[in-house]
Tab-separated table of C-alpha atoms and ligand atoms in Angstrom:
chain	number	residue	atom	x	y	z
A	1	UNK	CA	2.751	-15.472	-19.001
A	2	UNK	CA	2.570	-11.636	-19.916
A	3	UNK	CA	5.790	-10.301	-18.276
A	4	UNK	CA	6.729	-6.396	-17.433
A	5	UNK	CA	10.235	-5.604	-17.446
A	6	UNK	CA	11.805	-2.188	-16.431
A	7	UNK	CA	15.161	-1.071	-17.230
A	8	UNK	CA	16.776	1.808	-15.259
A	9	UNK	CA	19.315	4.126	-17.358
A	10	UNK	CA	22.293	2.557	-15.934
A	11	UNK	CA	21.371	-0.675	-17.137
A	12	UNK	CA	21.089	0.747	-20.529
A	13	UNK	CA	24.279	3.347	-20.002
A	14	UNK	CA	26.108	1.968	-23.233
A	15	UNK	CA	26.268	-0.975	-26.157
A	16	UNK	CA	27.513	-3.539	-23.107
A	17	UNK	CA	24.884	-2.939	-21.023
A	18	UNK	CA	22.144	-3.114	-23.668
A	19	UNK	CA	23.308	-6.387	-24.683
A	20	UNK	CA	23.214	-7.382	-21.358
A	21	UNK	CA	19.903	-6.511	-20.771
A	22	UNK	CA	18.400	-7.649	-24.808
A	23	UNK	CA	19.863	-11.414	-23.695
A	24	UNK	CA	17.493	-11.148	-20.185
A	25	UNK	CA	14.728	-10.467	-22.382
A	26	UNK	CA	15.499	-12.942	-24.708
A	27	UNK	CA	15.856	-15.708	-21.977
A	28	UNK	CA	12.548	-14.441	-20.887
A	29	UNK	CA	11.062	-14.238	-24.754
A	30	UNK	CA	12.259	-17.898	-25.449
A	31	UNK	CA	10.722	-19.145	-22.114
A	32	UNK	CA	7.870	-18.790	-23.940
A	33	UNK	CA	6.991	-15.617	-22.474
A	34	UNK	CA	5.294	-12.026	-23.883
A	35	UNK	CA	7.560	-9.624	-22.632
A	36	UNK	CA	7.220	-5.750	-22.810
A	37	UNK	CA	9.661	-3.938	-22.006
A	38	UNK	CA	10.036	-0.347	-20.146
A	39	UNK	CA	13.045	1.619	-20.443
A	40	UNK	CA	14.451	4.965	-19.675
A	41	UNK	CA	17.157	7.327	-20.834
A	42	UNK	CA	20.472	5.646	-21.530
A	43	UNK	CA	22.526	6.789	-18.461
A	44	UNK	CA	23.039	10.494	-17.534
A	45	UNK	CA	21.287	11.501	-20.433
A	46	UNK	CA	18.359	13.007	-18.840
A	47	UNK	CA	20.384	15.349	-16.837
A	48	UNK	CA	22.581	16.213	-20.181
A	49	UNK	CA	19.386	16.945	-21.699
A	50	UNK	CA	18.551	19.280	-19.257
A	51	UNK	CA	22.002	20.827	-18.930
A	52	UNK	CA	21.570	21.679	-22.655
A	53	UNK	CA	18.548	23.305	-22.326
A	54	UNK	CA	19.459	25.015	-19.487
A	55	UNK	CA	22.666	26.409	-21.363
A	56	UNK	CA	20.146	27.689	-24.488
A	57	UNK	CA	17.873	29.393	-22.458
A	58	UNK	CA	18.385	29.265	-18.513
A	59	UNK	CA	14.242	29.537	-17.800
A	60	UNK	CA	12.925	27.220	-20.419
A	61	UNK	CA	8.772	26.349	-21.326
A	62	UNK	CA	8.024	23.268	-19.640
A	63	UNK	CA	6.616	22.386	-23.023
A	64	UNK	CA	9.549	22.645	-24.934
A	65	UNK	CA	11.729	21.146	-22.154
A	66	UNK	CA	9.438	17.405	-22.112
A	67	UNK	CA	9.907	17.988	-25.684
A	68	UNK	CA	13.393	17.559	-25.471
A	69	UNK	CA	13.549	15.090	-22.222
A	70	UNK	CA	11.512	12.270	-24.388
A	71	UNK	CA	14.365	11.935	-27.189
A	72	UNK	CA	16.496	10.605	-24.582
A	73	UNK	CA	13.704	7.449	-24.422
A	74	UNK	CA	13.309	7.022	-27.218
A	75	UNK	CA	16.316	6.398	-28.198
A	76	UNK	CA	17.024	3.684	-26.028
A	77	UNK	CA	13.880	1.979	-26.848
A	78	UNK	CA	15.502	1.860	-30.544
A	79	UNK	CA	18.408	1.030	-30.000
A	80	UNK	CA	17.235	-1.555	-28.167
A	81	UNK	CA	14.640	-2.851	-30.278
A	82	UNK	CA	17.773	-3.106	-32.827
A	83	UNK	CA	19.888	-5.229	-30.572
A	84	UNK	CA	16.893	-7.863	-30.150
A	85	UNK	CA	16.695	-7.894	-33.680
A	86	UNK	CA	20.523	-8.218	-33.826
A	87	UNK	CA	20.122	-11.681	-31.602
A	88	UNK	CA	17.501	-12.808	-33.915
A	89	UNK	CA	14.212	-12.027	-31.475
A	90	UNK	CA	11.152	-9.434	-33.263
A	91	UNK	CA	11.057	-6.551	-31.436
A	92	UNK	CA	9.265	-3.086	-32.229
A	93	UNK	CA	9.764	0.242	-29.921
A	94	UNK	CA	6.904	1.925	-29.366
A	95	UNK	CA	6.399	5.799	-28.378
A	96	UNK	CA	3.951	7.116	-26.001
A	97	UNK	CA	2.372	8.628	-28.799
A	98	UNK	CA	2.123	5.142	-30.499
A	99	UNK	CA	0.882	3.369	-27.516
A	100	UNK	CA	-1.848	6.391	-26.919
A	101	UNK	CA	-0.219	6.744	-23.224
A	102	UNK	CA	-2.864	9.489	-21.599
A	103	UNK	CA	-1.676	12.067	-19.428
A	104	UNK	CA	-2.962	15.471	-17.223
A	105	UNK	CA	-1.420	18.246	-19.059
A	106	UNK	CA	0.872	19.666	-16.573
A	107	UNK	CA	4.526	19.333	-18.582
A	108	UNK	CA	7.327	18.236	-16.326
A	109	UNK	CA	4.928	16.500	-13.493
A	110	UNK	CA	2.133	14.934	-15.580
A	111	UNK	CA	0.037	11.521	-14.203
A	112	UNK	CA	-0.982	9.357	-16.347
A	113	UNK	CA	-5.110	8.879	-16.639
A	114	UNK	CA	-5.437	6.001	-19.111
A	115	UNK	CA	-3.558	3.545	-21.361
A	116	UNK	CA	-4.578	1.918	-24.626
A	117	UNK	CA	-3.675	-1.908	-24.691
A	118	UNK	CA	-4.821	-2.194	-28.229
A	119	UNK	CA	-1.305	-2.276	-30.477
A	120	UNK	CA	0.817	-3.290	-27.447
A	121	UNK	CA	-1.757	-6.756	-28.024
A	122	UNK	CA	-1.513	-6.361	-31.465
A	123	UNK	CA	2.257	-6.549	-31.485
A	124	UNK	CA	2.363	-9.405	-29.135
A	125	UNK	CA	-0.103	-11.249	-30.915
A	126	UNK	CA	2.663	-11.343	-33.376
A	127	UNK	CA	5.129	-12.590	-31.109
A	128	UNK	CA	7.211	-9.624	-31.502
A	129	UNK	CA	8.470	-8.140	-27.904
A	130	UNK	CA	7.338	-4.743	-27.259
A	131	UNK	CA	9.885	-2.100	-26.181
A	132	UNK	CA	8.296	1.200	-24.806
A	133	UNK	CA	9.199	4.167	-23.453
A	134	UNK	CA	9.173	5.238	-20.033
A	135	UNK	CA	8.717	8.595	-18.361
A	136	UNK	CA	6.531	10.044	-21.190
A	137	UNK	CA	3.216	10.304	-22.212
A	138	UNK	CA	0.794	12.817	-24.265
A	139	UNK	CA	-2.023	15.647	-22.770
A	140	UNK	CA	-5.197	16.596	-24.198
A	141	UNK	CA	-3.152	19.343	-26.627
A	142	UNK	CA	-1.327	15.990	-27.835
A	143	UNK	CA	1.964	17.051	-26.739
A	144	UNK	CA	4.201	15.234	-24.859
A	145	UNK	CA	4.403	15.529	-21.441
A	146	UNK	CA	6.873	13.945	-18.292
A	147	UNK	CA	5.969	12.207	-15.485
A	148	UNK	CA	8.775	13.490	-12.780
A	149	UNK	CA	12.632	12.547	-12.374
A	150	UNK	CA	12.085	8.592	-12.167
A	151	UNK	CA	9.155	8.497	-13.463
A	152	UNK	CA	9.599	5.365	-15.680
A	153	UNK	CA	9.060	3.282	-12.902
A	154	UNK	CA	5.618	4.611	-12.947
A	155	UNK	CA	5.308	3.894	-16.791
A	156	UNK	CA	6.200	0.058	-15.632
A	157	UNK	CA	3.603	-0.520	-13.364
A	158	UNK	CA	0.954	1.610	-15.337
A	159	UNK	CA	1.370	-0.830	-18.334
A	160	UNK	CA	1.566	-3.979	-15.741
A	161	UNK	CA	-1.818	-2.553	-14.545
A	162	UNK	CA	-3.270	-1.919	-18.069
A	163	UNK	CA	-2.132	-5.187	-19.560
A	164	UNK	CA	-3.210	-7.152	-16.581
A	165	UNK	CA	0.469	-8.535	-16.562
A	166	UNK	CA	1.640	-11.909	-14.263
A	167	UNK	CA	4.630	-9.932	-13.371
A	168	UNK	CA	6.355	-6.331	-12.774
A	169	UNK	CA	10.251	-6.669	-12.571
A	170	UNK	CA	11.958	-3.128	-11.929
A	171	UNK	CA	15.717	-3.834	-13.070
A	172	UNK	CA	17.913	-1.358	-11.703
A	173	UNK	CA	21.853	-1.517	-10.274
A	174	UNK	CA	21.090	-2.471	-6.721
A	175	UNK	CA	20.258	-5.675	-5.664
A	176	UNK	CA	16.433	-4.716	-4.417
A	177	UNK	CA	15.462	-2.083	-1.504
A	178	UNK	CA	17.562	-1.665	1.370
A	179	UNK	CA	17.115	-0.557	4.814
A	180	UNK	CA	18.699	2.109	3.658
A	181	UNK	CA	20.897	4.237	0.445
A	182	UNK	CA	23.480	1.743	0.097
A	183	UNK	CA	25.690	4.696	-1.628
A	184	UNK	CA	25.546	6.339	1.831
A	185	UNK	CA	24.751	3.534	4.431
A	186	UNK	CA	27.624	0.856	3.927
A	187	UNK	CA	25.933	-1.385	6.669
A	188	UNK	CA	22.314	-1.703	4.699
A	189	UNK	CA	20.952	-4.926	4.692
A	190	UNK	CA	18.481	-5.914	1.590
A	191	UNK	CA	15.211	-6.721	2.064
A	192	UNK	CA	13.331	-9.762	1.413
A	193	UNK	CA	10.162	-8.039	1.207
A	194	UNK	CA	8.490	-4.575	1.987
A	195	UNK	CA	4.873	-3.558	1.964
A	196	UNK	CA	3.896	-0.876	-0.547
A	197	UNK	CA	2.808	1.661	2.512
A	198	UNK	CA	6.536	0.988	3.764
A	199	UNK	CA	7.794	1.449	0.341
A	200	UNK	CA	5.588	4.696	-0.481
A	201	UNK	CA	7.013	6.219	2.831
A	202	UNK	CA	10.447	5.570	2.406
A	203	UNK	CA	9.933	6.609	-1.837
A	204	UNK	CA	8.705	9.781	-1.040
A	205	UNK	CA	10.694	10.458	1.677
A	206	UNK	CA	14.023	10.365	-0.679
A	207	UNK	CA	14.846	6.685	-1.350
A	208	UNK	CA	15.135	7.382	-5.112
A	209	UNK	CA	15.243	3.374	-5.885
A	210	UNK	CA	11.575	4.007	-6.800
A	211	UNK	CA	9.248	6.801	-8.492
A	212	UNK	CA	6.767	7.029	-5.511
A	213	UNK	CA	3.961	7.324	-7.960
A	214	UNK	CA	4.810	3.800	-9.150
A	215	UNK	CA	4.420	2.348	-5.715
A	216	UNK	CA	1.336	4.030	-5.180
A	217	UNK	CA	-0.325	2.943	-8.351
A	218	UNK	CA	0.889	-0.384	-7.553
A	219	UNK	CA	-1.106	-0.654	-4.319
A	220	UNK	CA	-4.021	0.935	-6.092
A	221	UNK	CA	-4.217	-1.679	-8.627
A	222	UNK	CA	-2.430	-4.795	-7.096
A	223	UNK	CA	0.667	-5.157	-8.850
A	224	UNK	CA	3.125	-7.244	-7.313
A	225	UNK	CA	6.493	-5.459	-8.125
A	226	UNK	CA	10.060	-7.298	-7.536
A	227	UNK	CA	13.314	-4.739	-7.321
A	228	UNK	CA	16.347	-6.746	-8.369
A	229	UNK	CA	19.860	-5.737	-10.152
A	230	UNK	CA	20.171	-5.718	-14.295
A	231	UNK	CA	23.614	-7.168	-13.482
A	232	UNK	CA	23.562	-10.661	-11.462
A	233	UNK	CA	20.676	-13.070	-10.569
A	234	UNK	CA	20.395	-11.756	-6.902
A	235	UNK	CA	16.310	-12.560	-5.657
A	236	UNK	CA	15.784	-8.837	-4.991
A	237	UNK	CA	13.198	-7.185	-3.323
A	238	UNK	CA	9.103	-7.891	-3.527
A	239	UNK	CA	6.816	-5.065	-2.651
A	240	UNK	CA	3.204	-5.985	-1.682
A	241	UNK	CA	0.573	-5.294	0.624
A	242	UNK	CA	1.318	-7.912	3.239
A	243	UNK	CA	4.918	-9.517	4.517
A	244	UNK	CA	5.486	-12.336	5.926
A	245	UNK	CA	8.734	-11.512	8.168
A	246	UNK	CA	8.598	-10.514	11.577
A	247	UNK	CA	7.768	-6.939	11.930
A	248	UNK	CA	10.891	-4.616	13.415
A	249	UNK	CA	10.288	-1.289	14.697
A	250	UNK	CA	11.756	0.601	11.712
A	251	UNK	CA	12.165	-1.223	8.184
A	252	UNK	CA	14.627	1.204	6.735
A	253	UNK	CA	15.469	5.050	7.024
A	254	UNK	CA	15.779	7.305	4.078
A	255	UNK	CA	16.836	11.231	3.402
A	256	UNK	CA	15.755	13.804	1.005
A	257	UNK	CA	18.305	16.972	0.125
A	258	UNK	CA	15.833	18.250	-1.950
A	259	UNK	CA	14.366	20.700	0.467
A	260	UNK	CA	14.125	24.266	1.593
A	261	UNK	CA	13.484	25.604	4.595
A	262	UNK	CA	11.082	28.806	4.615
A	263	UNK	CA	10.100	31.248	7.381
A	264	UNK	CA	7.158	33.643	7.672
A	265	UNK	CA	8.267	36.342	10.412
A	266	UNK	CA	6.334	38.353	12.177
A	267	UNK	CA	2.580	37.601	11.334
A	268	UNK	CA	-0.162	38.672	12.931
A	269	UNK	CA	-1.448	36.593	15.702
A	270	UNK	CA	-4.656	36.882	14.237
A	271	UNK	CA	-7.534	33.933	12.708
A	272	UNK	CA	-7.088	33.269	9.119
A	273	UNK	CA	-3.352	34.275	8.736
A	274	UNK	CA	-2.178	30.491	8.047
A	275	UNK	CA	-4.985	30.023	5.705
A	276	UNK	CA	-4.175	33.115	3.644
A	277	UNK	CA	-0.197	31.670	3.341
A	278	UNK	CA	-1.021	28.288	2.613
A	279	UNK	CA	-3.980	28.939	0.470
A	280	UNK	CA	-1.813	31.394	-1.561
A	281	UNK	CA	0.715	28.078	-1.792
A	282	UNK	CA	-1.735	25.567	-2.836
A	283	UNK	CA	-2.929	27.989	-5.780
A	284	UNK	CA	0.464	28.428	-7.186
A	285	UNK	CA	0.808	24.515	-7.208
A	286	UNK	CA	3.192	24.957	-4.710
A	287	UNK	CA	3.572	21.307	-2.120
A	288	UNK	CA	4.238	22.157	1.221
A	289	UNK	CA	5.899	19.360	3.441
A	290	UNK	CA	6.189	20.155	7.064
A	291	UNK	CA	4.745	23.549	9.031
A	292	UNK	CA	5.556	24.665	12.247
A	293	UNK	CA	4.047	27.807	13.951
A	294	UNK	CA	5.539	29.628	16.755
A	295	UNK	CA	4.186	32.352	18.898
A	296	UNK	CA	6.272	35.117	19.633
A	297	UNK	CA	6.580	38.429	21.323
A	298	UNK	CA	4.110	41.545	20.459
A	299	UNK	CA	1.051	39.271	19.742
A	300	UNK	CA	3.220	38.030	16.488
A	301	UNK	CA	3.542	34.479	15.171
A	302	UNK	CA	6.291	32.947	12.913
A	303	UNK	CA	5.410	30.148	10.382
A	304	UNK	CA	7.943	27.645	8.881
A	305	UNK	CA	7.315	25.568	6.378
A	306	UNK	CA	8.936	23.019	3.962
A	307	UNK	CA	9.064	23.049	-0.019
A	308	UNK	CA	11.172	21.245	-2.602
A	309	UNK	CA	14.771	23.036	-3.409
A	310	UNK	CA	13.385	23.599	-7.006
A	311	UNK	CA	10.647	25.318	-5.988
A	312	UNK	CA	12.615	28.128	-3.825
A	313	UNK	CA	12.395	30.811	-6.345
A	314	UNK	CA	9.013	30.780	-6.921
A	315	UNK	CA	7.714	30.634	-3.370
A	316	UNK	CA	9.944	33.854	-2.322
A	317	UNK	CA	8.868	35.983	-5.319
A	318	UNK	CA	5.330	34.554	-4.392
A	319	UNK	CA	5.635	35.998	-1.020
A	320	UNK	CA	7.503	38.682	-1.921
A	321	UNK	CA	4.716	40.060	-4.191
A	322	UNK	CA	2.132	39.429	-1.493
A	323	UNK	CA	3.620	41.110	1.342
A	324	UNK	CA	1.346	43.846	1.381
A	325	UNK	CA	-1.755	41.028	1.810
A	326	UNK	CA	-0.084	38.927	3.942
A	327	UNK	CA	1.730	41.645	6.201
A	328	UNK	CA	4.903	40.351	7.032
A	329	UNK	CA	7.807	41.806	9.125
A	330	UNK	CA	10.642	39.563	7.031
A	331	UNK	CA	10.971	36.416	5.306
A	332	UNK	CA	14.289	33.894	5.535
A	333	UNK	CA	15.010	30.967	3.646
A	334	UNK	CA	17.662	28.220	4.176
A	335	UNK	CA	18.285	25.648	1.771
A	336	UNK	CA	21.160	23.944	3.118
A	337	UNK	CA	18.854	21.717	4.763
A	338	UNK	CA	17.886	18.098	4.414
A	339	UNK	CA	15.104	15.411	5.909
A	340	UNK	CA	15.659	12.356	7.414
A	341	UNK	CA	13.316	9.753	7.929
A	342	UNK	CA	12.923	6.257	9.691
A	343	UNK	CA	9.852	4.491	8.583
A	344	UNK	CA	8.053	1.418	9.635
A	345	UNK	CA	4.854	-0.293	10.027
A	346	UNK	CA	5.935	-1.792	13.506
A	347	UNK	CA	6.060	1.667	14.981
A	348	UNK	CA	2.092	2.201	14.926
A	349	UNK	CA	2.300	-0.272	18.128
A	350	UNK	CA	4.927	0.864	19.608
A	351	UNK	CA	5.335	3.936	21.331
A	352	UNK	CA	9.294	5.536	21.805
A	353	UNK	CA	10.519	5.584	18.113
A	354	UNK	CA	10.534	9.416	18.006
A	355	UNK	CA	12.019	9.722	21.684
A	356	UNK	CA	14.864	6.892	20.217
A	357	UNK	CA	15.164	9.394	16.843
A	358	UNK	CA	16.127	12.484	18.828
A	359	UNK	CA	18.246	10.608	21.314
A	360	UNK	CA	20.380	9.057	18.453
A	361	UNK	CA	20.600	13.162	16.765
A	362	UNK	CA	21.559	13.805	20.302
A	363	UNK	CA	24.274	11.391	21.274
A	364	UNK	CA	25.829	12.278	17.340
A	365	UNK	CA	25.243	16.261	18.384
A	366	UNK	CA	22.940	16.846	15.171
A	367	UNK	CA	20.788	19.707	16.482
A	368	UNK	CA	16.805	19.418	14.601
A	369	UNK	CA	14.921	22.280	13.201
A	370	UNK	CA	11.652	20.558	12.510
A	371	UNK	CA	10.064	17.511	13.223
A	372	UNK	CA	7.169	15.916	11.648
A	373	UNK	CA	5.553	12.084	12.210
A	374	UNK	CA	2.764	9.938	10.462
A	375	UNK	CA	1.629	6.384	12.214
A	376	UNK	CA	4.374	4.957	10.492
A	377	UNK	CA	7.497	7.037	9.937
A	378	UNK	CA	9.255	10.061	11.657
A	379	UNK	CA	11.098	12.810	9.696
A	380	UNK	CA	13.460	15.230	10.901
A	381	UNK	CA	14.930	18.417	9.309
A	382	UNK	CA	18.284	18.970	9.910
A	383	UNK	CA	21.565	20.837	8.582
A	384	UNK	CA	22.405	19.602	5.368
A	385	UNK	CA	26.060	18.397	5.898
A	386	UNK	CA	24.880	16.212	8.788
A	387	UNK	CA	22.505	14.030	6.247
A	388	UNK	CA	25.294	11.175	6.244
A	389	UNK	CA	25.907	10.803	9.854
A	390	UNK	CA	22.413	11.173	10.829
A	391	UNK	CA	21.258	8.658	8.458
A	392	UNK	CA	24.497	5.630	9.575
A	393	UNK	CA	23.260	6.806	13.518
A	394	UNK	CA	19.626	6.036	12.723
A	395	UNK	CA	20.386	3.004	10.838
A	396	UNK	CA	22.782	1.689	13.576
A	397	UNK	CA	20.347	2.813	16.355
A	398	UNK	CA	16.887	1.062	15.128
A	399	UNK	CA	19.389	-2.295	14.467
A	400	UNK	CA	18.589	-2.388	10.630
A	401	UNK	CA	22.763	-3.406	9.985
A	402	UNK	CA	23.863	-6.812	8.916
B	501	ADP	P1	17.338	3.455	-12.223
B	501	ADP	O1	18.102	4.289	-13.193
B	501	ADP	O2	17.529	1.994	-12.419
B	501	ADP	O3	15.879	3.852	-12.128
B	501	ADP	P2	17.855	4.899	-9.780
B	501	ADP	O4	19.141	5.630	-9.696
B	501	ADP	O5	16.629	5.683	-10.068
B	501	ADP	O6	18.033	3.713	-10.815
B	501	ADP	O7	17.607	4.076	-8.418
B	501	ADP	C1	18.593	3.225	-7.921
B	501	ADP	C2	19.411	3.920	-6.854
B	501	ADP	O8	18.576	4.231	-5.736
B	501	ADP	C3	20.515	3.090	-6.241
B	501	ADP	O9	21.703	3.196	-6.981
B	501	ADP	C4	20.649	3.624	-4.823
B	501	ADP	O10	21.789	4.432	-4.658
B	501	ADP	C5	19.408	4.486	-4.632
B	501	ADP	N1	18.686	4.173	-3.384
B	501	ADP	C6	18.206	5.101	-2.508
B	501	ADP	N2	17.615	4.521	-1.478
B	501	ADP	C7	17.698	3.182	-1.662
B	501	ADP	C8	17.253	2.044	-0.917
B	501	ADP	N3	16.602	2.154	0.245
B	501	ADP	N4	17.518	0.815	-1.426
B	501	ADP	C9	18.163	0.669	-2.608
B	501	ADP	N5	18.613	1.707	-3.345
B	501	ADP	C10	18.383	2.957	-2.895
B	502	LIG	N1	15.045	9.285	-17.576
B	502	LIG	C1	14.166	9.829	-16.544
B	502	LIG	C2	14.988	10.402	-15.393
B	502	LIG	O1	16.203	10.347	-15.424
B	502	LIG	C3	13.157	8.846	-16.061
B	502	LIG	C4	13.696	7.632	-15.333
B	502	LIG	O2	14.878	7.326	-15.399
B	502	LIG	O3	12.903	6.951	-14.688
B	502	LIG	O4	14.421	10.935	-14.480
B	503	MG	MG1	14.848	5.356	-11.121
């Protein structure tokens, strides 16, 4: 059987841990198994990376920046490739370039379009165990791009998809998904199972354990993923399209500090005014989350609206430099703010989850600033030191503990 195995950077964080994880594959490799193998940057070193570049120049090119961010994959994938060959088992590390992984050209956020199988076959044709890369990939201009913080997940289930693999094992240093951030819940309870809309919810909604790319190409093309720890032989977690358990109301509840809150004041109460912001937005690349419009006094309107912390500078000097077109009386921004979520498939039947979300903010006094729901998930914005306690009252209140 063809085998996909991802390796998160703690599990690769020094010469221990890569041991640890070349004997797994080598288990797997003398099972009689082909076994490619994703990994990304050996601990922190992503955020060093960045930190560096940061320190050179504080507003570096994209280009430049992926330029760096890739060295920190590739060296793993060497290193690792060297400790396989170390215990005796052929390995070869590959590059994105040397796979011919194809990517959009945006640096820094790039998708991948289209993978070529042909020397990852080659090499396992040859028995050799093929270590790759994740995160990266190469544009149109043949330069490397990223795909987004996490993004090797994505790699994983790209090449799982590609190869037509039996299996797609994310390794990472929790046991599989839990109902919720076990760093901040200490009551989350593991999952057997999840369903990829579940998981693509509570992924994009700040439950880093996966790239929510990777969960989305993973119900696009089928791939059965498991989420289990690098570190013990826990089962972990499976994410498909259908789960067996018994649905509960919420599945797990997730939050997101990553987020600014920004207000248009003073608009005219006029047609066309909320296009002209937003389509202004959606030119400069710029997601917006959640909107709320208020009427006000003197035929005026407010609009609020949600971006990524990152993105803050950009969106005020945007505005900024269209005041005159968009006629404004003042802008405010507040990014001391954060999003919490409960998410579930068993709330599309069942009406009350959002009336049981405010009540629990209520009863643990966390006042909300925006709210915003899909069939399966309500989000709230709220003040950014409450994210903890509004996160253990959700998770105690939907019954998701132990
Ligand atoms: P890797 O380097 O292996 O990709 P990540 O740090 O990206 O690891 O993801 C694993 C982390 O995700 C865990 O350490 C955990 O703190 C965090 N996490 C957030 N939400 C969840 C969740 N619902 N279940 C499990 N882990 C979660
Ligand atoms: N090394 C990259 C990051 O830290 C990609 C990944 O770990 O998935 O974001
Ligand atoms: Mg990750």
């Amino acid at each position: 059987m063809l085998v996909v195995k991802k390796f998160g950077g703690t599990s690769v964080a020094n010469k221990e841990r890569i041991f640890n994880v070349a004997h797994r594959i080598e288990a797997a490799y003398k099972n009689g198994d082909d076994v490619v193998v994703v990994l990304s940057a050996m601990g922190k070193m992503t955020d060093v990376l960045i930190d560096q570049a940061k320190d050179i120049n504080p507003n570096p090119s994209k280009r430049e920046l992926d330029m760096l961010l890739v060295t920190g994959e590739q060296t793993s994938v060497a290193l690792m490739s060297m400790a396989l060959s170390f215990l005796g088992i052929p390995a070869v590390s590959l590059n994105a370039f040397q796979v011919a992984m194809h990517t959009t050209s945006n640096y820094g956020n790039a998708r991948l379009k289209r993978i070529d199988s042909e020397r990852i076959r080659h090499e396992l044709d040859q028995r050799k165990v093929v270590v790759i890369t994740g995160f990266q990939g190469v544009n149109k201009y043949d330069d490397f791009t990223t795909l987004g913080r996490g993004g090797s997940d994505t790699t994983a289930v790209a090449l799982a998809a590609a190869l037509h693999a039996d299996a797609c094992e994310i390794y990472t240093d929790v046991d599989g998904v839990y109902t919720a951030d076990p760093r901040f819940v200490q009551n989350a309870r593991k999952m057997k199972e999840i369903t990829y809309d579940e998981m693509l919810e509570l992924a994009s909604l700040g439950a880093g354990v996966l790239h929510n790319r990777s969960v989305e190409m993973a119900k696009k093309y089928n791939v059965q993923l498991v989420v289990r720890s690098s570190l013990n032989n826990e089962e972990g977690t499976v994410v498909k399209e259908r789960v067996k358990v018994e649905r509960m109301l919420v599945s797990g509840v997730a939050a997101d500090k990553n987020v600014t809150r920004v207000s248009v004041i003073g608009l005219h109460n006029t047609p066309g005014v909320a296009f002209r912001l937003f389509d202004m937005l959606a030119k400069a690349n710029i997601n917006v989350d959640m909107i709320l419009q208020s009427t006000g006094r003197d035929d005026k309107k407010d609009i609020s609206f949600t971006i990524t912390e990152d993105a803050t500078a950009d969106v005020m000097k945007l505005l900024e430099d269209n005041a005159g077109r968009l006629d404004y009386e003042k802008l405010d921004y507040n990014d001391h703010v954060s999003k919490v979520s409960v998410v579930g498939a068993g709330m599309r039947s069942n009406p009350g989850v959002a009336a049981k979300m405010f009540e629990c903010m209520y009863n643990s006094n966390i006042n909300i600033n925006m709210i915003s729901t899909s069939e399966i998930r309500v989000t709230v914005l709220i003040d950014e030191k409450d994210t903890e306690k509004a996160l253990n009252a959700a998770h105690d209140a939907f019954g998701l503990e132990e």
